[in-house]
Amino acid sequence: VLQEKLLPVIDACFTEVNPIPVKKAMELIGLDKGIVRAPLTELEPEHVTIMKKALLDLGLKIKE
């Protein structure tokens, strides 16, 4: 049951190459993510939207 609840967040973590989505998720919930070093980039805006929705649906608060 817990895995089913986490599935949208898990899916959002694989919208781009890791660790980009995981670092964005950490940032969104207020954890220190460190920097994303080259050649990696920031998470694409449409994927940020997916990640935010998944985290909010899980009941987590988003820091903006």
One Martini backbone bead per residue (centre of mass of N, CA, C, O) as a GRO file, in nm:
protein
   64
    1VAL     BB    1   0.058   0.062  -0.022
    2LEU     BB    2   0.298   0.259  -0.001
    3GLN     BB    3   0.396   0.222  -0.291
    4GLU     BB    4   0.142   0.342  -0.423
    5LYS     BB    5   0.178   0.628  -0.296
    6LEU     BB    6   0.486   0.664  -0.417
    7LEU     BB    7   0.476   0.633  -0.732
    8PRO     BB    8   0.463   0.933  -0.832
    9VAL     BB    9   0.742   1.005  -0.715
   10ILE     BB   10   0.904   0.792  -0.857
   11ASP     BB   11   0.831   0.881  -1.142
   12ALA     BB   12   0.942   1.177  -1.106
   13CYS     BB   13   1.245   1.067  -1.059
   14PHE     BB   14   1.232   0.966  -1.394
   15THR     BB   15   1.218   1.223  -1.600
   16GLU     BB   16   1.526   1.227  -1.542
   17VAL     BB   17   1.836   1.240  -1.467
   18ASN     BB   18   2.016   1.127  -1.226
   19PRO     BB   19   1.975   1.362  -0.954
   20ILE     BB   20   1.781   1.589  -1.039
   21PRO     BB   21   1.493   1.517  -0.917
   22VAL     BB   22   1.587   1.466  -0.626
   23LYS     BB   23   1.699   1.749  -0.569
   24LYS     BB   24   1.431   1.896  -0.620
   25ALA     BB   25   1.268   1.754  -0.402
   26MET     BB   26   1.441   1.848  -0.168
   27GLU     BB   27   1.400   2.149  -0.215
   28LEU     BB   28   1.083   2.155  -0.200
   29ILE     BB   29   1.098   2.036   0.117
   30GLY     BB   30   1.373   2.187   0.250
   31LEU     BB   31   1.634   2.058   0.157
   32ASP     BB   32   1.963   2.013   0.119
   33LYS     BB   33   2.102   1.967  -0.220
   34GLY     BB   34   2.290   2.132  -0.341
   35ILE     BB   35   2.452   2.100  -0.634
   36VAL     BB   36   2.439   2.107  -0.988
   37ARG     BB   37   2.660   1.952  -1.183
   38ALA     BB   38   2.837   1.930  -1.437
   39PRO     BB   39   2.627   1.836  -1.696
   40LEU     BB   40   2.405   1.911  -1.530
   41THR     BB   41   2.073   2.023  -1.469
   42GLU     BB   42   1.793   2.152  -1.429
   43LEU     BB   43   1.475   2.104  -1.394
   44GLU     BB   44   1.223   2.096  -1.583
   45PRO     BB   45   0.933   2.267  -1.554
   46GLU     BB   46   0.735   2.026  -1.619
   47HIS     BB   47   0.872   1.843  -1.396
   48VAL     BB   48   0.819   2.019  -1.152
   49THR     BB   49   0.514   1.995  -1.162
   50ILE     BB   50   0.505   1.690  -1.117
   51MET     BB   51   0.656   1.688  -0.848
   52LYS     BB   52   0.473   1.872  -0.685
   53LYS     BB   53   0.218   1.702  -0.708
   54ALA     BB   54   0.329   1.444  -0.580
   55LEU     BB   55   0.403   1.573  -0.305
   56LEU     BB   56   0.126   1.689  -0.234
   57ASP     BB   57  -0.034   1.416  -0.258
   58LEU     BB   58   0.143   1.299  -0.011
   59GLY     BB   59   0.153   1.564   0.206
   60LEU     BB   60   0.361   1.766   0.133
   61LYS     BB   61   0.550   2.047   0.179
   62ILE     BB   62   0.614   2.340  -0.003
   63LYS     BB   63   0.899   2.523  -0.087
   64GLU     BB   64   0.930   2.874  -0.230
   0.00000   0.00000   0.00000
